[in-house]
mmCIF file with all atom_site columns, C-alpha atoms in Angstrom:
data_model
loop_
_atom_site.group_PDB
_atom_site.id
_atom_site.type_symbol
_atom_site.label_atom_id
_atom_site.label_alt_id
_atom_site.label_comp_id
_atom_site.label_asym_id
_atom_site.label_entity_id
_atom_site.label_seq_id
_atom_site.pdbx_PDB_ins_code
_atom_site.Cartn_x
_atom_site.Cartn_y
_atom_site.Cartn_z
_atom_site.occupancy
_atom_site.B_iso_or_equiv
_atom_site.pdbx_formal_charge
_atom_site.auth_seq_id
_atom_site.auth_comp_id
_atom_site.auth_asym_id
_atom_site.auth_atom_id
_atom_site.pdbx_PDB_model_num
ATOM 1   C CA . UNK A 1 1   ? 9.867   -18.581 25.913  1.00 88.00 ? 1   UNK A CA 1
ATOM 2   C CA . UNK A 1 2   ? 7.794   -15.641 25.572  1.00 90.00 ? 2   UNK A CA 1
ATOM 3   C CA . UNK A 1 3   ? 6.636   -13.671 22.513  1.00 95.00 ? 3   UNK A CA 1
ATOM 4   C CA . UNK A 1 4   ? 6.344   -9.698  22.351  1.00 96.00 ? 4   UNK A CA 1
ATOM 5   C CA . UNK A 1 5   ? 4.618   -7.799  20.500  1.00 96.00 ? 5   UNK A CA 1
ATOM 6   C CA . UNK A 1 6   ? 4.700   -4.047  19.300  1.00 96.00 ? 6   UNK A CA 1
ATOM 7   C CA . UNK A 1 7   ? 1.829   -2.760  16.980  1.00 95.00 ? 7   UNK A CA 1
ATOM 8   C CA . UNK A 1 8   ? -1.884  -1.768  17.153  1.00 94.00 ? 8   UNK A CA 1
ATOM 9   C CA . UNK A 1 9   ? -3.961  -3.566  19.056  1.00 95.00 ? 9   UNK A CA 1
ATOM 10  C CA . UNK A 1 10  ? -6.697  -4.504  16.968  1.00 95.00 ? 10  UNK A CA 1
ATOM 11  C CA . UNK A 1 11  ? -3.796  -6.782  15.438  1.00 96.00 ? 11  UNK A CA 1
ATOM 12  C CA . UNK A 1 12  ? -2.738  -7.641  19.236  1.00 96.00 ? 12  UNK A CA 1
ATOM 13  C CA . UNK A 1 13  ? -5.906  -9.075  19.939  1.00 97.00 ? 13  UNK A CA 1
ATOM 14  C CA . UNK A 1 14  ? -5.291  -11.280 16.939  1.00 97.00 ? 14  UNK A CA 1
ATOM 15  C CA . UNK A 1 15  ? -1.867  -12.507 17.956  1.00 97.00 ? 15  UNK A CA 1
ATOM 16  C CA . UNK A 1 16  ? -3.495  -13.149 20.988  1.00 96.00 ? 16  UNK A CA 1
ATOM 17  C CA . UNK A 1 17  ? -6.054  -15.680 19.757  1.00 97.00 ? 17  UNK A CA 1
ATOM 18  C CA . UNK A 1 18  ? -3.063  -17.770 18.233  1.00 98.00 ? 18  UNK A CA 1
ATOM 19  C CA . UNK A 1 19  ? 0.267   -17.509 20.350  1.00 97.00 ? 19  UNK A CA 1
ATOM 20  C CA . UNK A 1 20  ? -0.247  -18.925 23.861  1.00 94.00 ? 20  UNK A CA 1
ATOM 21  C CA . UNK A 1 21  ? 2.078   -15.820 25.756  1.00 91.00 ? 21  UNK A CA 1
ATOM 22  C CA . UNK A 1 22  ? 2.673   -12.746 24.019  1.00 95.00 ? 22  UNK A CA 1
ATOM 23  C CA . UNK A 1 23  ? 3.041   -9.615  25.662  1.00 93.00 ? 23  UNK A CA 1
ATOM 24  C CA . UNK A 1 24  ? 1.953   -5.961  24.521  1.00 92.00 ? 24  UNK A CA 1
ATOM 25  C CA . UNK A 1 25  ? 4.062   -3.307  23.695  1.00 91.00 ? 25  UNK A CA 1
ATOM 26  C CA . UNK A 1 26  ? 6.810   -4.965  24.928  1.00 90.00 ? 26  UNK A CA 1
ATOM 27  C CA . UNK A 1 27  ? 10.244  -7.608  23.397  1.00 93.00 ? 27  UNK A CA 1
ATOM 28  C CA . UNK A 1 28  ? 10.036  -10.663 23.645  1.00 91.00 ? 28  UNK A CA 1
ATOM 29  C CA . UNK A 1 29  ? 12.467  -13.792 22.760  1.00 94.00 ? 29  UNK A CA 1
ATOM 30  C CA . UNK A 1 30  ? 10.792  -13.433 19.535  1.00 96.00 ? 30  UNK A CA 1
ATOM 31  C CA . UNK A 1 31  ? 9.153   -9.805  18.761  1.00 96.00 ? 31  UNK A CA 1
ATOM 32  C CA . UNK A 1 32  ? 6.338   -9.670  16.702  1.00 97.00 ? 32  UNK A CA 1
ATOM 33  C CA . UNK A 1 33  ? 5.871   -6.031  14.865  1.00 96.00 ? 33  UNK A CA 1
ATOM 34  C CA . UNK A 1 34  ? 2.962   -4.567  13.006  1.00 95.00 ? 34  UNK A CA 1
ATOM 35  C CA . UNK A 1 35  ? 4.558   -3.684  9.839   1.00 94.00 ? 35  UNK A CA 1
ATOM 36  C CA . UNK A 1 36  ? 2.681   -0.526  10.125  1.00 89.00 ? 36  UNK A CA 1
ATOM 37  C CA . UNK A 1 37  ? 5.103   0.793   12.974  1.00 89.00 ? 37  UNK A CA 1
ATOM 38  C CA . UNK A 1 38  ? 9.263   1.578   12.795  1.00 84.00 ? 38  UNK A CA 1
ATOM 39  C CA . UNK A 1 39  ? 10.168  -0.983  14.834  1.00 87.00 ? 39  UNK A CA 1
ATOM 40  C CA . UNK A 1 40  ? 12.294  -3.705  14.540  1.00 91.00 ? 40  UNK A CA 1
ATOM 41  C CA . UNK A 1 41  ? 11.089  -7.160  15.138  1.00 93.00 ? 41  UNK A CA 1
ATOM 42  C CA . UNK A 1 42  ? 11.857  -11.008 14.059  1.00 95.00 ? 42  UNK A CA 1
ATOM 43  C CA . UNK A 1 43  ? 8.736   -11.375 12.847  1.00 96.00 ? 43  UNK A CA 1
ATOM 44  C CA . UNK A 1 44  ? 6.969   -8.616  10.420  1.00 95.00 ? 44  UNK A CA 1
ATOM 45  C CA . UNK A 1 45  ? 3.073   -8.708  10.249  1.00 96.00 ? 45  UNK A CA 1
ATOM 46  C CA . UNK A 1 46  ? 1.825   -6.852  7.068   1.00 94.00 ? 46  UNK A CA 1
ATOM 47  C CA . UNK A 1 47  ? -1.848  -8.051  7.402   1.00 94.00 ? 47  UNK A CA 1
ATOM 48  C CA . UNK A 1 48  ? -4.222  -7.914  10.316  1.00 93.00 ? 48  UNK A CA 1
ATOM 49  C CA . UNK A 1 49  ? -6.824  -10.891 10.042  1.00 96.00 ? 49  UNK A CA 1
ATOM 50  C CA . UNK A 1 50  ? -6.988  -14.193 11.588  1.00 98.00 ? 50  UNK A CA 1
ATOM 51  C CA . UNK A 1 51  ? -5.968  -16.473 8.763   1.00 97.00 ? 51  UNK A CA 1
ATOM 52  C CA . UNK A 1 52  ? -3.439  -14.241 7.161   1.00 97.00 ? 52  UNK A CA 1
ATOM 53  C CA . UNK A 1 53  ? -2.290  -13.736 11.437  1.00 98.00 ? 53  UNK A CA 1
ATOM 54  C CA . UNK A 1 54  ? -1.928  -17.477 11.404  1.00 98.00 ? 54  UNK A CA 1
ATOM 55  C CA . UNK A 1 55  ? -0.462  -18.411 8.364   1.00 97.00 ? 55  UNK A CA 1
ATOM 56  C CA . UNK A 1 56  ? 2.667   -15.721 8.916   1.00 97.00 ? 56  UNK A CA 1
ATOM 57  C CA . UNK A 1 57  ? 3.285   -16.755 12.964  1.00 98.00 ? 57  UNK A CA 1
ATOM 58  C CA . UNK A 1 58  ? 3.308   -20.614 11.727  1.00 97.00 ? 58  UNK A CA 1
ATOM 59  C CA . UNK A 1 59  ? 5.645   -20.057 9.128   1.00 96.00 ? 59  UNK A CA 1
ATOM 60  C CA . UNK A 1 60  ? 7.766   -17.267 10.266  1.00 96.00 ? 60  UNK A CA 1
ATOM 61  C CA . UNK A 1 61  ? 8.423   -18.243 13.934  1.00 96.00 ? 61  UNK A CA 1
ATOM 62  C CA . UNK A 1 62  ? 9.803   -21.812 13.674  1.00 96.00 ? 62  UNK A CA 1
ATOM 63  C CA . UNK A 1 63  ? 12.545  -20.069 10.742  1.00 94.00 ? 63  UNK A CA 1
ATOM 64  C CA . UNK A 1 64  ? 13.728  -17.663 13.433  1.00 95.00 ? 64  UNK A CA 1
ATOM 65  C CA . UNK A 1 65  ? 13.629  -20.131 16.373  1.00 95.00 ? 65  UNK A CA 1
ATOM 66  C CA . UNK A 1 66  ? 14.901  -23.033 14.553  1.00 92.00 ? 66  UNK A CA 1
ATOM 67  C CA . UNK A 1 67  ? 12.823  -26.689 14.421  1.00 90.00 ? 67  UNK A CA 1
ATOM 68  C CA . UNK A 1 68  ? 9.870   -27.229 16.672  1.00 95.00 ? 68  UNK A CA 1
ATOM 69  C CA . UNK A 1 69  ? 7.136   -29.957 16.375  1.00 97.00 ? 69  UNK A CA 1
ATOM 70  C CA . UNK A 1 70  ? 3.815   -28.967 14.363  1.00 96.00 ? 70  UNK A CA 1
ATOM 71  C CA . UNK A 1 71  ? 0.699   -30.879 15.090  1.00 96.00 ? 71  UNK A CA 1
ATOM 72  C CA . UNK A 1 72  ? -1.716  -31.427 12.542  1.00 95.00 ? 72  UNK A CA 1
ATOM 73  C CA . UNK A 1 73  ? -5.021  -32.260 13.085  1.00 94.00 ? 73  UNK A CA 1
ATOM 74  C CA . UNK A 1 74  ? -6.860  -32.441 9.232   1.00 91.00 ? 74  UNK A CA 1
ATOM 75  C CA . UNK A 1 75  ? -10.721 -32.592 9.532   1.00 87.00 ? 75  UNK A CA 1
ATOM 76  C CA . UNK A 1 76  ? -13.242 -32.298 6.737   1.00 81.00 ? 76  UNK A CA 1
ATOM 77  C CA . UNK A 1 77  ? -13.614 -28.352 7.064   1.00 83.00 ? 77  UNK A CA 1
ATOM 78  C CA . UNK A 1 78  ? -11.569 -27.539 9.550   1.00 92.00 ? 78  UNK A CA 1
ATOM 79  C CA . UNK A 1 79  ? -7.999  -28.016 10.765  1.00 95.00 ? 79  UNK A CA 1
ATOM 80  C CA . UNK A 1 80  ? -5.848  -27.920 14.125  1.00 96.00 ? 80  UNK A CA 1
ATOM 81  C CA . UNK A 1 81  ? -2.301  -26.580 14.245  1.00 97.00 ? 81  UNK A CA 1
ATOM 82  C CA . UNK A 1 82  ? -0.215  -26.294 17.192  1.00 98.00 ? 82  UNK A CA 1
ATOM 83  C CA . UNK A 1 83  ? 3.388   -25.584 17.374  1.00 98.00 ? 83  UNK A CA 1
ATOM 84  C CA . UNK A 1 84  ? 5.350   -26.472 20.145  1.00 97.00 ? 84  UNK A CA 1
ATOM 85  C CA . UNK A 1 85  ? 9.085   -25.452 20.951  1.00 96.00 ? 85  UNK A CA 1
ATOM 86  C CA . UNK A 1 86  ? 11.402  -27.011 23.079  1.00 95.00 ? 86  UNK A CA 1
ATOM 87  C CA . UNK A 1 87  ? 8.500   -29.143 24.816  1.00 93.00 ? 87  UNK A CA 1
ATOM 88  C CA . UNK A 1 88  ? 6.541   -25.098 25.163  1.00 95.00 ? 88  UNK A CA 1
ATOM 89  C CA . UNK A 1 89  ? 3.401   -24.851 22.926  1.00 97.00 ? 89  UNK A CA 1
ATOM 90  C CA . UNK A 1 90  ? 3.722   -21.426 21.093  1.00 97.00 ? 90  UNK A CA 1
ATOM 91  C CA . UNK A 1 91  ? 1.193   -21.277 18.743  1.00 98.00 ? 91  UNK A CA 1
ATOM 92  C CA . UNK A 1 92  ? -2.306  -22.979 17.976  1.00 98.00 ? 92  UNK A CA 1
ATOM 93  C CA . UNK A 1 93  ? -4.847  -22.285 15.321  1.00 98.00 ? 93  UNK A CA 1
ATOM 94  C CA . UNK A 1 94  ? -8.171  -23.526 13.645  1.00 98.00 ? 94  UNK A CA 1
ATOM 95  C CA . UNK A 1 95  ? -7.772  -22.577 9.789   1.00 97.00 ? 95  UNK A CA 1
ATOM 96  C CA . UNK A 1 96  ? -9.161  -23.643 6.060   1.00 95.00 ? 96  UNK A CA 1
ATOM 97  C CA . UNK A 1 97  ? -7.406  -26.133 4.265   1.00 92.00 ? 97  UNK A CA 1
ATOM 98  C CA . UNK A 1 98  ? -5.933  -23.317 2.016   1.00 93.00 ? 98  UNK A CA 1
ATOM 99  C CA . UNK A 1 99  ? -4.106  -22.049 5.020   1.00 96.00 ? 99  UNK A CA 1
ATOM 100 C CA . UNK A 1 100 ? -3.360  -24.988 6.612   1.00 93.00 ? 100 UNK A CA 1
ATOM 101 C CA . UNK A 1 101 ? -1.713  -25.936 2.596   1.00 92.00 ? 101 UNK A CA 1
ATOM 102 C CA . UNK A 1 102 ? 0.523   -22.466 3.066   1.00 94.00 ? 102 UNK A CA 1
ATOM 103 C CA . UNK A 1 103 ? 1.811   -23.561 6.443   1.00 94.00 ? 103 UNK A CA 1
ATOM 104 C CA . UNK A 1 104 ? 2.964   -26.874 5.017   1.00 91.00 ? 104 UNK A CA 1
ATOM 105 C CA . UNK A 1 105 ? 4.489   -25.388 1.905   1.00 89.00 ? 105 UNK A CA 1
ATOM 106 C CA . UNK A 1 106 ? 6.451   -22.691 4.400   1.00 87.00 ? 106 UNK A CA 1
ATOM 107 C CA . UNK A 1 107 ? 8.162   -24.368 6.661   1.00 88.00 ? 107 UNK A CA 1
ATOM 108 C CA . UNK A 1 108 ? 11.025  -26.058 7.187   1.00 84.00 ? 108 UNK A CA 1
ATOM 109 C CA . UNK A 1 109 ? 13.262  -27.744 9.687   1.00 87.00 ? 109 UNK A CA 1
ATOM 110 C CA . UNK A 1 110 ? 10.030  -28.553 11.303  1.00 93.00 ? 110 UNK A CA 1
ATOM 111 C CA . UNK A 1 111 ? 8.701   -32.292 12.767  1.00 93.00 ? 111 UNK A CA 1
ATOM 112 C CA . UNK A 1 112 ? 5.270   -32.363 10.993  1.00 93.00 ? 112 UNK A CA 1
ATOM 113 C CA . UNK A 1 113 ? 3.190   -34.538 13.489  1.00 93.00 ? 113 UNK A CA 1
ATOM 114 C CA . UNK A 1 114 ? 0.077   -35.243 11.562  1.00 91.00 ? 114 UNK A CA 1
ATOM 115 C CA . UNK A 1 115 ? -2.968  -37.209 13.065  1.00 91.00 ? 115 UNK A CA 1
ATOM 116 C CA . UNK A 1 116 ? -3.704  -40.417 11.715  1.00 86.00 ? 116 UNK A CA 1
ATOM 117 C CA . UNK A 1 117 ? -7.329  -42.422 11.249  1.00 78.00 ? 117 UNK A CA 1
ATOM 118 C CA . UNK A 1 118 ? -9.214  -44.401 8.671   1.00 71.00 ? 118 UNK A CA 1
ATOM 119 C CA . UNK A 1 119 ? -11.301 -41.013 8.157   1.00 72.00 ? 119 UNK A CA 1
ATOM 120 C CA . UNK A 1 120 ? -8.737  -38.742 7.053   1.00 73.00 ? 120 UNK A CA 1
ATOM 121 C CA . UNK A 1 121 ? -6.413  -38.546 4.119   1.00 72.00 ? 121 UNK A CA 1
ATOM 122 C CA . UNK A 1 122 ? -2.779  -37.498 5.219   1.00 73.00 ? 122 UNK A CA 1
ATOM 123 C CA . UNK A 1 123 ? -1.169  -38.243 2.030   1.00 72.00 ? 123 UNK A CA 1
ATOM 124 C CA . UNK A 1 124 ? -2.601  -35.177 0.652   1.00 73.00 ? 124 UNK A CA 1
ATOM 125 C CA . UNK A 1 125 ? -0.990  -33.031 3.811   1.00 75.00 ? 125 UNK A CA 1
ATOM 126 C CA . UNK A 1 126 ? 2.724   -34.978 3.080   1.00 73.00 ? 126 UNK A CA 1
ATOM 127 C CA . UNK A 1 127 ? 2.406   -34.457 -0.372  1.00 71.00 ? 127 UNK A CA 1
ATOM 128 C CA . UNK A 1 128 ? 3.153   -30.588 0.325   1.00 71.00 ? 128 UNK A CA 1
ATOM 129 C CA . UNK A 1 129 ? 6.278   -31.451 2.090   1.00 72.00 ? 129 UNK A CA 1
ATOM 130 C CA . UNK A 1 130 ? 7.902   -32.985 -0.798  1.00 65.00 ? 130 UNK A CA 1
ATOM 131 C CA . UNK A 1 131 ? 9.934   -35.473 0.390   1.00 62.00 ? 131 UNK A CA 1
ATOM 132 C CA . UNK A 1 132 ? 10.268  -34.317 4.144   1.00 71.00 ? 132 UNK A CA 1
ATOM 133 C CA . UNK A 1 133 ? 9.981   -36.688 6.645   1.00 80.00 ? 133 UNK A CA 1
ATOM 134 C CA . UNK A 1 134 ? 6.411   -37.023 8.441   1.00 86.00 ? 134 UNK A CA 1
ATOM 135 C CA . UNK A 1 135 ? 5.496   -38.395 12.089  1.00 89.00 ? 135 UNK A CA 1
ATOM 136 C CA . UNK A 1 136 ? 1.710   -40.204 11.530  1.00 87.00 ? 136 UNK A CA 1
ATOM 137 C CA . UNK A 1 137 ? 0.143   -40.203 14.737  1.00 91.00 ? 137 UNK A CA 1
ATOM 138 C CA . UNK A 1 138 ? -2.696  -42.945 15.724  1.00 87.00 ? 138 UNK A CA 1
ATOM 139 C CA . UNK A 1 139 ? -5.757  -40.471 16.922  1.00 87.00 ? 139 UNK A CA 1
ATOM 140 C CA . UNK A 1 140 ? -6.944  -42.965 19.375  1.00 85.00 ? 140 UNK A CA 1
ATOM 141 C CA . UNK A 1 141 ? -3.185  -43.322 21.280  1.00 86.00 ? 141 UNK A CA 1
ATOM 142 C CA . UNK A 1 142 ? -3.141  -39.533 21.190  1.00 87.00 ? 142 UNK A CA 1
ATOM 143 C CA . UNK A 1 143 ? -6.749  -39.359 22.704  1.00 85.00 ? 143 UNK A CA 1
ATOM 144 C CA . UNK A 1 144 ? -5.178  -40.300 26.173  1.00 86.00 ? 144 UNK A CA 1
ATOM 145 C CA . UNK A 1 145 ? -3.732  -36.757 26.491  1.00 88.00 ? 145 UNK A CA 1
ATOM 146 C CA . UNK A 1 146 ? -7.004  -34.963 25.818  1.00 88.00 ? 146 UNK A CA 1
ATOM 147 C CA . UNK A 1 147 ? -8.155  -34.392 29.004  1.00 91.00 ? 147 UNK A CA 1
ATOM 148 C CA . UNK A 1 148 ? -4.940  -33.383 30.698  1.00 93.00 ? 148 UNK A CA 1
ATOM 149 C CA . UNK A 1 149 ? -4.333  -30.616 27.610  1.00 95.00 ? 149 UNK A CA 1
ATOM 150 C CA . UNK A 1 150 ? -8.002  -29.866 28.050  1.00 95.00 ? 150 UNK A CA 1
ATOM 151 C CA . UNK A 1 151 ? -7.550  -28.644 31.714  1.00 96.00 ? 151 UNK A CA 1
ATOM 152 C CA . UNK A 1 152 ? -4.796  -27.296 31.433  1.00 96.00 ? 152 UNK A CA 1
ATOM 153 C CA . UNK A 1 153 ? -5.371  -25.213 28.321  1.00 96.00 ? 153 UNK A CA 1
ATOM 154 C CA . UNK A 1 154 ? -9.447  -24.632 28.756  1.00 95.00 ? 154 UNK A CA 1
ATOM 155 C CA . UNK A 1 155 ? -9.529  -21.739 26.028  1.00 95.00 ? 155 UNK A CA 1
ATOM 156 C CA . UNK A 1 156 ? -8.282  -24.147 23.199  1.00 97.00 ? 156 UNK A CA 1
ATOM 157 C CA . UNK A 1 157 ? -10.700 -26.055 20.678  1.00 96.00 ? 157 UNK A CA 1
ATOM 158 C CA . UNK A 1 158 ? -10.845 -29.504 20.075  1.00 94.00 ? 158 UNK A CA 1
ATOM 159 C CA . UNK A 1 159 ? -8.822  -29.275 16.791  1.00 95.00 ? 159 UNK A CA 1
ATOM 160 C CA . UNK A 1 160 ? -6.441  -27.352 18.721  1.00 97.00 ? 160 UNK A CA 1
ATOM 161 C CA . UNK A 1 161 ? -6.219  -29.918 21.786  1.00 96.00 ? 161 UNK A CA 1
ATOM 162 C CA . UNK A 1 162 ? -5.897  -33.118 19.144  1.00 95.00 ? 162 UNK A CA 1
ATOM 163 C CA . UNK A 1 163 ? -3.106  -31.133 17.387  1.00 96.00 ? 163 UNK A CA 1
ATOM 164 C CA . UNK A 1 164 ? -1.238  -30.004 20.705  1.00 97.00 ? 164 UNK A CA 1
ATOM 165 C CA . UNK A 1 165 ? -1.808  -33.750 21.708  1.00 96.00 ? 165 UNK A CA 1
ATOM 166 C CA . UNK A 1 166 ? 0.394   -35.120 18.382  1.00 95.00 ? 166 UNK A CA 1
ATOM 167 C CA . UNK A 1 167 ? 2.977   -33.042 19.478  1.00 95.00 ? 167 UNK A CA 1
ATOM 168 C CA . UNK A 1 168 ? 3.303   -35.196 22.507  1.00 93.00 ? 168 UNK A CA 1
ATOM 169 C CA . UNK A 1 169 ? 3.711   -38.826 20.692  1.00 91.00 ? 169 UNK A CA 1
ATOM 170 C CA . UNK A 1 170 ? 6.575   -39.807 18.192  1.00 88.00 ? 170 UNK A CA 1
ATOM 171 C CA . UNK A 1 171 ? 3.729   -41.855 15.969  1.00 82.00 ? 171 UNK A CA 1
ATOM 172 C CA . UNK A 1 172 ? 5.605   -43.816 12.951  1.00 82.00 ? 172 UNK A CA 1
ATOM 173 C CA . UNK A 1 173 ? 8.219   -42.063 10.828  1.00 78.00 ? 173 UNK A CA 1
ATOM 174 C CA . UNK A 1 174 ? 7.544   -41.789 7.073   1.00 73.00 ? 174 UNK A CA 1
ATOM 175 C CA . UNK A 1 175 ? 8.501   -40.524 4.232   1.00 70.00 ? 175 UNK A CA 1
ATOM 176 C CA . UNK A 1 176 ? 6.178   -39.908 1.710   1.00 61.00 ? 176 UNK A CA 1
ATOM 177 C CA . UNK A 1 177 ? 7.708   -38.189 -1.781  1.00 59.00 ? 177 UNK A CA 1
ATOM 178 C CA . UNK A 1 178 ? 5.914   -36.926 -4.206  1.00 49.00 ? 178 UNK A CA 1
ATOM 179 C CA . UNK A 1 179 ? 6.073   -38.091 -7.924  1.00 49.00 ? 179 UNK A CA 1
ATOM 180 C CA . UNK A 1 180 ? 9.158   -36.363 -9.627  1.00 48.00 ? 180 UNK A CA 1
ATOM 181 C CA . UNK A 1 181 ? 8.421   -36.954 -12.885 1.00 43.00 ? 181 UNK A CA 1
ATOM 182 C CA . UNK A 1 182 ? 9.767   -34.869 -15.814 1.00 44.00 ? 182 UNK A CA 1
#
């Protein structure tokens, strides 16, 4: 699976820092366009910074391809995405909580992998999926793949690597709906 992409590359560079293979000026399985160029494309960027970057490839790309896994890894300032297709990581990203809410309220079709400790609140993530099903994955059964995804993906961060990691474990199924009253 390979991403293209065809736009400037100040934006490239961008793209870069979130999609593990993309290639410039050139198609991909899925093309990603600057929406400042007359191309067509599967996925349209119409903004050029990081967050923005993030919250469009994380949304956008698993509607085109179809399901996917996303691990979440929620942290008190600071959160790790990855998405991984067919067993291939795609994407990975450090973002706010008010991207990381975006993502969640975008996507669909998607296994949501979130990590899951005494120290962090995933009710408030699974809340934003209404009543979509949930994988909650124990942090310290997913720290056993650290070091492999560490070696083998050295330019990731540690949110990144714990989300990539949840990808990788089926963690407990639940269901978590919000309240639906009138």
């Amino acid at each position: 699976m390979r991403l293209g992409y065809i736009g400037r590359r100040g934006i490239y560079d961008v793209v870069r820092r979130i999609a593990f293979e993309v290639g410039l000026f050139e198609r991909g399985d899925v093309t990603v366009v600057d929406a400042g160029f007359r191309e067509r494309g599967e996925v349209v960027l119409h903004c050029g910074d990081y967050r923005c970057v993030a919250t469009e490839l994380f949304t956008s790309i698993p509607r085109v391809l179809g399901g996917g896994k996303l691990g979440v890894d929620l942290g008190a300032s600071k959160n790790g995405l990855a998405y991984v297709w067919r067993g291939t990581p795609l994407l990975h990203a450090v973002l706010d909580w008010g991207a990381v809410e975006k993502i969640l309220k975008g996507i669909d079709g998607v296994e949501v992998h979130i990590g899951s400790s005494p120290y962090v609140d995933v009710k408030k993530a699974t809340s934003l999926l209404g009543c979509g099903e949930v994988r909650l994955v124990d942090e310290l059964s997913a720290s056993w793949s650290r070091r492999w995804l560490r070696d083998k993906y050295p330019e990731l961060e540690e949110d990144e690597i714990d989300a990539l990691s949840f990808t990788y474990h089926d963690g407990v199924r639940a269901s978590l709906c919000g309240n639906k009253h009138p």
